[in-house]
């Protein structure tokens, strides 16, 4: 039987997939299973509400939402759940993602969205933050995070100046 997914990844369009694959890839490095869906806050709001409405009952513990332009997806997700929501603003518009960053980060009081950096670094960090949330009640994951940090540290320390 396939492992039960604890993380749901949503994105506003299939044009977001190349960047959001980074989230899935990073989760896989920690052996965290996820479900990925395309659902748009503007073009398919009913699908967003349906997926998010069922998420907690289906064992999802963290939701990651990536969107570009007037990126309301993460906020719309937050409106339908009390699960932690991580937003990834995506570039691709004339404003290079600054529009998506502000749309995602500027949530009104009481409705938080943990907003990452624009694009691939944010997509990767979304996965790591999701792992950090899951690791608060999973010692194996906490151990994997420590090893991940140690590896990063060693890579920096082993780097030579040319
Ligand atoms: C947003 O609009 C999507 O998240 C995407 O980043 C952007 C452009 O979508 P497409 O026109 O490429 O489908 O809703």
mmCIF file of C-alpha atoms and ligand atoms in Angstrom, residues 11-16 40 42-43 66-70 90-91, ligand 1:
data_model
loop_
_atom_site.group_PDB
_atom_site.id
_atom_site.type_symbol
_atom_site.label_atom_id
_atom_site.label_comp_id
_atom_site.label_asym_id
_atom_site.label_seq_id
_atom_site.Cartn_x
_atom_site.Cartn_y
_atom_site.Cartn_z
ATOM 1 C CA UNK A 11 -0.451 25.182 -7.562
ATOM 2 C CA UNK A 12 -2.483 27.621 -9.582
ATOM 3 C CA UNK A 13 -1.556 26.387 -13.064
ATOM 4 C CA UNK A 14 0.359 23.667 -14.856
ATOM 5 C CA UNK A 15 2.781 26.466 -15.797
ATOM 6 C CA UNK A 16 3.853 26.413 -12.101
ATOM 7 C CA UNK A 40 -6.664 27.954 -8.985
ATOM 8 C CA UNK A 42 -9.511 32.415 -9.465
ATOM 9 C CA UNK A 43 -10.221 29.847 -12.186
ATOM 10 C CA UNK A 66 2.423 27.961 -5.056
ATOM 11 C CA UNK A 67 1.023 30.613 -7.380
ATOM 12 C CA UNK A 68 2.118 33.529 -9.519
ATOM 13 C CA UNK A 69 0.755 36.958 -10.533
ATOM 14 C CA UNK A 70 -2.175 38.073 -8.243
ATOM 15 C CA UNK A 90 6.161 32.353 -8.225
ATOM 16 C CA UNK A 91 7.793 34.551 -10.860
HETATM 17 C C1 LIG B 1 -1.534 32.007 -11.473
HETATM 18 O O1 LIG B 1 -1.358 32.680 -12.665
HETATM 19 C C2 LIG B 1 -0.805 30.725 -11.612
HETATM 20 O O2 LIG B 1 -0.356 30.278 -10.372
HETATM 21 C C3 LIG B 1 0.332 31.035 -12.553
HETATM 22 O O3 LIG B 1 1.550 31.252 -11.869
HETATM 23 C C4 LIG B 1 -0.115 32.327 -13.219
HETATM 24 C C5 LIG B 1 -0.226 32.213 -14.719
HETATM 25 O O4 LIG B 1 -1.033 31.099 -15.046
HETATM 26 P P1 LIG B 1 -1.154 30.602 -16.561
HETATM 27 O O5 LIG B 1 -1.761 31.723 -17.334
HETATM 28 O O6 LIG B 1 0.254 30.262 -17.022
HETATM 29 O O7 LIG B 1 -2.046 29.382 -16.503
HETATM 30 O O8 LIG B 1 -2.882 31.783 -11.189
#
